[in-house]
Amino acid sequence: MMSLNNKTILLGITGGIAAYKSPELVRQLIKQGAVVKVVMTEAATHFVTPTTLQAVSGNPVYISQWDARISNGMPHIELSRDVDAILIAPASADFMAKLSLGLADDLLSTLCLARGHESNGMLTECPLLITPAMNRQMWEHVATQRSVARLVQDQIILLGPASGDQACGEVGMGRMLEPAEICEALIAFFQPKLLQGKKVLITAGPTYEAIDPVRGLTNRSSGKMGFAIARAALEAGATVHLIAGPVSLETPLAYSGKIFRTNVLSALDMQSAVMAHQDCDIFFSVAAVADWRASQMADQKIKKQHATDIPSFDVVQNPDILQGFAKNSINHHPFCVGFAAETENVVEYGKKKLMAKNIPLLIANHGPSTFGEDHNQITLIDAAGETHLGPADKLSLARDVIREVSKRL
Ligand code: C5P
């Protein structure tokens, strides 16, 4: 799916070695459906050429405030009026200091000061997002931190920086976020803030119930739907605690500092992790928790010595984490959303589970069609009836789920 459809982004590039990543950023923004216009400082042209940026963006690149290609001679006004956001990547220490003081001595700094977004005859301030990139000494310098504080106060959105290897050979804070992360952050910026300030708890993936040190009972859940809900909740402004069973998925929007992940294996581990977060506002119980576990785990690998050897082990039922959570959190009333993966009678079984677990919303889907897949279709079941969503990719569905839940809070 293209999440930046109908968006025009003005990408400002300032003088820093991370500018070599800017063409890749342009490509990723375009891949998401955005129109990209590039403005560079003169220093930026020492790191990456305007020709490269023109080629990848498909639009003229502007550097000088005296550029005669803008017919009224006012590029600092004209260039921002039809854009949905200005993104500065990389943003150098010098450029941040200039922005924080309102200095305007070249095209990019002047257009940031004059930025305005025109829509339906109204002129509002165009959003400005910056991704700092500099040596760690420069980032930590009191003068830069003073700029940061002023920029935040002025409602300029800072994305990063990250910590890690630096071009100068040093290691520390000041690396620009990777193009993919910047692109995701921009996509998140444009999503409606339906869960601003809410604390969201999510379980995702399967659980693994060990039989012996090398074998266990599990299921085919990939965790993709739970992780998509985590991403959509973050995009909507929430803080997320993600409790993940054994999955091979990256934590979404990890750089944001608003997602905390706990990895667990068994249902009992998952239950302890869930119960430690009873103060949440919303609980999405997306995990496909194993219904049973071996009553005792063998200390050593169970050996197959003879052709006729068939191991036997007793199983016991796992606790229902969601049901227990919904019951125990009765004084605080987090909004609980259950998921049900069925192979038949999907909606009918879903309705029964809504009642049995005593929760306000249950999302039913067909297990074999969703486990491991990138697309799905789901049915939301609550007291008011059924809402069918999809087929669609899981992130689109997750955003729809967030919208539906926010309506019910
Ligand atoms: O009963 P069933 O397993 O089909 O219910 C599915 C829902 O209940 C999911 O939301 C799942 O996360 C939750 N669940 C749970 N603990 C279990 C079994 C399921 O929290 N032991």
Short mmCIF file of C-alpha atoms in Angstrom, two decimals, residues 77-377:
data_model
loop_
_atom_site.label_atom_id
_atom_site.label_comp_id
_atom_site.label_asym_id
_atom_site.label_seq_id
_atom_site.Cartn_x
_atom_site.Cartn_y
_atom_site.Cartn_z
CA ILE A 77 7.26 31.91 -0.54
CA GLU A 78 6.15 29.94 -3.57
CA LEU A 79 7.98 26.68 -2.84
CA SER A 80 6.21 25.85 0.43
CA ARG A 81 2.61 26.89 -0.33
CA ASP A 82 1.47 23.65 -1.97
CA VAL A 83 3.44 21.20 0.19
CA ASP A 84 2.00 19.12 3.02
CA ALA A 85 5.23 18.99 5.05
CA ILE A 86 8.81 20.17 4.94
CA LEU A 87 11.37 17.53 5.88
CA ILE A 88 15.00 18.48 6.47
CA ALA A 89 17.26 15.43 6.06
CA PRO A 90 20.01 15.67 7.00
CA ALA A 91 19.71 18.68 9.32
CA SER A 92 23.19 19.95 10.27
CA ALA A 93 24.03 21.57 13.63
CA ASP A 94 24.44 24.88 11.81
CA PHE A 95 21.05 24.64 10.13
CA MET A 96 19.34 23.73 13.41
CA ALA A 97 20.96 26.71 15.14
CA LYS A 98 19.78 29.00 12.32
CA LEU A 99 16.25 27.61 12.48
CA SER A 100 16.11 28.03 16.25
CA LEU A 101 17.05 31.71 15.92
CA GLY A 102 14.88 32.43 12.89
CA LEU A 103 17.86 33.32 10.72
CA ALA A 104 17.16 33.46 7.01
CA ASP A 105 20.30 33.86 4.91
CA ASP A 106 19.72 31.32 2.15
CA LEU A 107 16.75 29.82 0.30
CA LEU A 108 16.16 26.83 2.62
CA SER A 109 16.33 28.77 5.90
CA THR A 110 14.22 31.59 4.45
CA LEU A 111 11.52 29.27 3.18
CA CYS A 112 11.40 27.50 6.57
CA LEU A 113 10.73 30.89 8.20
CA ALA A 114 8.15 31.80 5.56
CA ARG A 115 6.58 28.33 5.44
CA GLY A 116 2.87 28.25 4.90
CA HIS A 117 0.45 25.60 3.72
CA GLU A 118 -2.45 26.81 1.61
CA SER A 119 -5.64 24.77 1.62
CA ASN A 120 -9.22 25.85 0.82
CA GLY A 121 -8.14 29.49 0.77
CA MET A 122 -6.67 29.22 4.31
CA LEU A 123 -2.98 29.72 5.09
CA THR A 124 -1.62 27.73 8.03
CA GLU A 125 1.94 27.01 9.11
CA CYS A 126 3.36 24.13 7.11
CA PRO A 127 4.58 21.28 9.38
CA LEU A 128 8.36 21.07 9.67
CA LEU A 129 10.17 17.82 10.53
CA ILE A 130 13.92 17.60 10.89
CA THR A 131 16.32 14.67 11.11
CA PRO A 132 19.54 15.78 12.80
CA ALA A 133 22.84 14.30 11.59
CA MET A 134 26.20 15.28 13.04
CA ASN A 135 29.26 14.20 14.98
CA ARG A 136 28.44 13.21 18.56
CA GLN A 137 30.46 16.08 20.08
CA MET A 138 28.46 18.51 17.98
CA TRP A 139 25.16 16.86 18.99
CA GLU A 140 26.01 16.88 22.70
CA HIS A 141 27.32 20.46 22.67
CA VAL A 142 25.33 22.73 24.93
CA ALA A 143 24.75 25.12 22.02
CA THR A 144 23.16 22.36 19.89
CA GLN A 145 21.06 21.17 22.82
CA ARG A 146 19.90 24.78 23.28
CA SER A 147 18.82 24.76 19.60
CA VAL A 148 17.02 21.44 20.12
CA ALA A 149 15.07 22.80 23.11
CA ARG A 150 14.03 25.90 21.12
CA LEU A 151 13.02 23.87 18.07
CA VAL A 152 10.85 21.57 20.19
CA GLN A 153 9.29 24.63 21.85
CA ASP A 154 8.54 25.99 18.37
CA GLN A 155 6.64 22.75 17.52
CA ILE A 156 9.28 21.61 15.05
CA ILE A 157 9.30 17.79 15.05
CA LEU A 158 12.66 16.11 15.59
CA LEU A 159 13.11 12.59 14.22
CA GLY A 160 16.14 11.02 15.90
CA PRO A 161 19.09 11.21 15.87
CA ALA A 162 20.15 7.60 16.49
CA SER A 163 23.25 6.31 18.19
CA GLY A 164 25.91 4.24 16.43
CA ASP A 165 28.90 4.35 14.08
CA GLN A 166 29.70 7.78 12.66
CA ALA A 167 31.38 8.73 9.38
CA CYS A 168 34.25 10.33 11.36
CA GLY A 169 35.05 6.97 12.98
CA GLU A 170 33.60 7.87 16.37
CA VAL A 171 30.63 6.07 17.91
CA GLY A 172 27.74 7.83 19.61
CA MET A 173 24.61 9.91 19.32
CA GLY A 174 24.13 11.93 16.14
CA ARG A 175 23.58 9.41 13.32
CA MET A 176 20.75 10.31 10.96
CA LEU A 177 17.86 7.81 11.01
CA GLU A 178 17.94 5.47 8.03
CA PRO A 179 15.85 6.51 4.97
CA ALA A 180 13.32 3.72 5.67
CA GLU A 181 12.87 4.95 9.25
CA ILE A 182 12.46 8.57 8.13
CA CYS A 183 9.89 7.50 5.57
CA GLU A 184 7.97 5.51 8.22
CA ALA A 185 8.12 8.46 10.62
CA LEU A 186 6.65 10.75 7.97
CA ILE A 187 3.88 8.25 7.23
CA ALA A 188 3.16 8.07 10.98
CA PHE A 189 3.08 11.88 11.17
CA PHE A 190 0.19 12.02 8.69
CA GLN A 191 -1.99 9.44 10.47
CA PRO A 192 -4.85 10.82 12.61
CA LYS A 193 -3.89 10.97 16.30
CA LEU A 194 -6.87 8.93 17.50
CA LEU A 195 -5.07 7.40 20.49
CA GLN A 196 -2.94 10.38 21.54
CA GLY A 197 -1.50 9.78 25.01
CA LYS A 198 -3.16 6.36 25.42
CA LYS A 199 -1.28 3.37 26.84
CA VAL A 200 -1.79 0.32 24.65
CA LEU A 201 -0.88 -3.26 25.54
CA ILE A 202 -0.58 -5.82 22.74
CA THR A 203 0.23 -9.54 22.67
CA ALA A 204 1.35 -10.97 19.35
CA GLY A 205 2.56 -14.17 17.73
CA PRO A 206 2.31 -17.74 18.97
CA THR A 207 3.45 -19.16 22.29
CA TYR A 208 5.84 -22.10 22.53
CA GLU A 209 5.26 -24.76 25.13
CA ALA A 210 8.36 -26.87 25.65
CA ILE A 211 8.04 -30.65 25.87
CA ASP A 212 11.78 -31.20 26.24
CA PRO A 213 14.78 -28.86 25.74
CA VAL A 214 14.52 -29.04 21.94
CA ARG A 215 10.85 -29.69 21.14
CA GLY A 216 7.58 -28.00 21.86
CA LEU A 217 3.93 -27.30 21.05
CA THR A 218 3.24 -24.15 19.07
CA ASN A 219 1.14 -22.86 16.14
CA ARG A 220 1.60 -21.10 12.82
CA SER A 221 0.89 -17.52 13.96
CA SER A 222 3.54 -15.16 12.49
CA GLY A 223 2.77 -12.15 14.69
CA LYS A 224 2.20 -9.92 11.62
CA MET A 225 -1.29 -8.76 12.64
CA GLY A 226 -0.24 -7.96 16.23
CA PHE A 227 2.82 -6.06 15.01
CA ALA A 228 0.67 -4.15 12.48
CA ILE A 229 -1.66 -3.15 15.33
CA ALA A 230 1.39 -2.01 17.32
CA ARG A 231 2.52 0.15 14.40
CA ALA A 232 -0.95 1.60 13.83
CA ALA A 233 -1.35 2.39 17.55
CA LEU A 234 2.02 4.20 17.57
CA GLU A 235 1.05 6.10 14.42
CA ALA A 236 -2.14 7.14 16.24
CA GLY A 237 -0.11 8.67 19.10
CA ALA A 238 -0.19 5.86 21.67
CA THR A 239 2.61 4.43 23.81
CA VAL A 240 2.82 0.68 23.18
CA HIS A 241 3.90 -2.30 25.26
CA LEU A 242 4.31 -5.20 22.87
CA ILE A 243 4.56 -8.68 24.33
CA ALA A 244 5.77 -10.94 21.57
CA GLY A 245 5.91 -14.71 21.38
CA PRO A 246 8.67 -16.31 19.27
CA VAL A 247 8.50 -14.39 15.98
CA SER A 248 11.12 -13.05 13.58
CA LEU A 249 9.74 -9.53 13.21
CA GLU A 250 11.42 -6.18 13.81
CA THR A 251 9.92 -3.89 16.43
CA PRO A 252 7.88 -1.27 14.52
CA LEU A 253 8.93 2.40 14.79
CA ALA A 254 11.59 1.32 17.31
CA TYR A 255 13.44 4.65 17.06
CA SER A 256 10.34 6.51 18.33
CA GLY A 257 11.08 5.63 21.97
CA LYS A 258 7.36 4.98 22.42
CA ILE A 259 7.39 1.20 22.05
CA PHE A 260 8.59 -1.24 24.70
CA ARG A 261 8.93 -4.90 23.75
CA THR A 262 9.06 -7.98 25.95
CA ASN A 263 9.86 -11.30 24.27
CA VAL A 264 8.29 -14.38 25.81
CA LEU A 265 8.07 -18.06 24.95
CA SER A 266 5.32 -19.77 26.91
CA ALA A 267 1.74 -18.82 27.74
CA LEU A 268 2.65 -18.60 31.43
CA ASP A 269 5.48 -16.13 30.64
CA MET A 270 3.08 -14.16 28.46
CA GLN A 271 0.51 -14.07 31.25
CA SER A 272 3.07 -12.67 33.77
CA ALA A 273 4.15 -10.00 31.28
CA VAL A 274 0.53 -9.03 30.55
CA MET A 275 -0.44 -8.84 34.21
CA ALA A 276 2.43 -6.39 34.83
CA HIS A 277 0.67 -3.88 32.53
CA GLN A 278 -2.80 -3.70 33.98
CA ASP A 279 -2.63 0.10 33.97
CA CYS A 280 -3.05 0.25 30.16
CA ASP A 281 -6.02 1.95 28.48
CA ILE A 282 -6.50 -0.65 25.73
CA PHE A 283 -5.47 -4.31 25.54
CA PHE A 284 -5.28 -5.98 22.12
CA SER A 285 -4.93 -9.70 22.78
CA VAL A 286 -3.77 -10.70 19.31
CA ALA A 287 -1.49 -13.59 20.31
CA ALA A 288 -2.45 -17.13 19.33
CA VAL A 289 -1.84 -18.53 22.80
CA ALA A 290 -1.33 -22.31 22.89
CA ASP A 291 -4.32 -23.86 24.60
CA TRP A 292 -2.27 -26.63 26.20
CA ARG A 293 1.21 -27.20 27.61
CA ALA A 294 3.01 -30.35 28.67
CA SER A 295 2.29 -30.94 32.36
CA GLN A 296 6.00 -31.55 32.87
CA MET A 297 8.95 -30.67 30.69
CA ALA A 298 11.52 -33.46 30.29
CA ASP A 299 14.98 -32.39 31.56
CA GLN A 300 16.75 -34.06 28.62
CA LYS A 301 15.80 -34.68 25.00
CA ILE A 302 13.28 -37.53 24.80
CA LYS A 303 15.16 -40.23 22.87
CA LYS A 304 13.87 -42.40 20.07
CA GLN A 305 15.78 -45.64 20.62
CA HIS A 306 13.57 -48.31 19.08
CA ALA A 307 11.39 -48.31 15.97
CA THR A 308 8.34 -48.78 18.18
CA ASP A 309 9.09 -45.91 20.65
CA ILE A 310 6.16 -43.51 20.93
CA PRO A 311 6.57 -40.89 23.66
CA SER A 312 3.66 -40.08 25.87
CA PHE A 313 3.24 -36.89 27.84
CA ASP A 314 0.32 -35.34 29.65
CA VAL A 315 -0.96 -31.91 28.74
CA VAL A 316 -2.73 -29.37 30.93
CA GLN A 317 -4.74 -26.38 29.83
CA ASN A 318 -3.08 -22.95 29.80
CA PRO A 319 -4.81 -20.09 31.62
CA ASP A 320 -6.93 -17.82 29.43
CA ILE A 321 -4.79 -14.67 29.64
CA LEU A 322 -7.37 -12.33 28.12
CA GLN A 323 -10.26 -13.60 30.23
CA GLY A 324 -8.17 -13.32 33.41
CA PHE A 325 -6.97 -9.83 32.47
CA ALA A 326 -10.50 -8.59 31.70
CA LYS A 327 -11.74 -9.93 35.05
CA ASN A 328 -8.82 -8.69 37.17
CA SER A 329 -8.69 -5.22 35.68
CA ILE A 330 -12.30 -4.60 36.59
CA ASN A 331 -11.55 -1.47 38.69
CA HIS A 332 -9.53 0.16 35.96
CA HIS A 333 -11.55 -0.98 32.91
CA PRO A 334 -9.04 -1.09 30.07
CA PHE A 335 -10.86 -1.63 26.75
CA CYS A 336 -10.16 -5.28 25.83
CA VAL A 337 -10.08 -6.52 22.25
CA GLY A 338 -9.89 -10.28 21.63
CA PHE A 339 -9.02 -12.07 18.41
CA ALA A 340 -10.32 -15.45 17.31
CA ALA A 341 -8.75 -17.54 14.57
CA GLU A 342 -11.11 -20.28 13.50
CA THR A 343 -11.20 -22.84 10.71
CA GLU A 344 -15.03 -22.93 10.44
CA ASN A 345 -18.11 -21.00 11.65
CA VAL A 346 -15.83 -17.98 12.14
CA VAL A 347 -18.48 -15.41 13.10
CA GLU A 348 -20.64 -17.78 15.13
CA TYR A 349 -17.69 -18.96 17.25
CA GLY A 350 -16.50 -15.37 17.50
CA LYS A 351 -19.82 -14.28 19.02
CA LYS A 352 -19.60 -17.08 21.61
CA LYS A 353 -16.08 -15.98 22.56
CA LEU A 354 -17.15 -12.35 22.97
CA MET A 355 -19.67 -13.50 25.60
CA ALA A 356 -17.45 -16.13 27.24
CA LYS A 357 -14.52 -13.75 27.69
CA ASN A 358 -16.78 -10.87 28.72
CA ILE A 359 -15.03 -8.33 26.49
CA PRO A 360 -16.51 -5.43 24.49
CA LEU A 361 -14.98 -6.30 21.09
CA LEU A 362 -13.83 -9.45 19.36
CA ILE A 363 -12.15 -9.68 15.96
CA ALA A 364 -12.81 -12.95 14.17
CA ASN A 365 -10.84 -14.28 11.23
CA HIS A 366 -10.13 -17.50 9.36
CA GLY A 367 -6.90 -18.95 10.84
CA PRO A 368 -5.43 -20.74 7.82
CA SER A 369 -6.03 -17.67 5.61
CA THR A 370 -4.25 -15.25 7.97
CA PHE A 371 -1.38 -17.09 9.69
CA GLY A 372 1.83 -15.92 8.01
CA GLU A 373 0.00 -13.92 5.32
CA ASP A 374 0.34 -10.19 4.57
CA HIS A 375 -3.36 -9.78 3.77
CA ASN A 376 -6.47 -10.72 5.68
CA GLN A 377 -10.17 -10.07 6.12
#
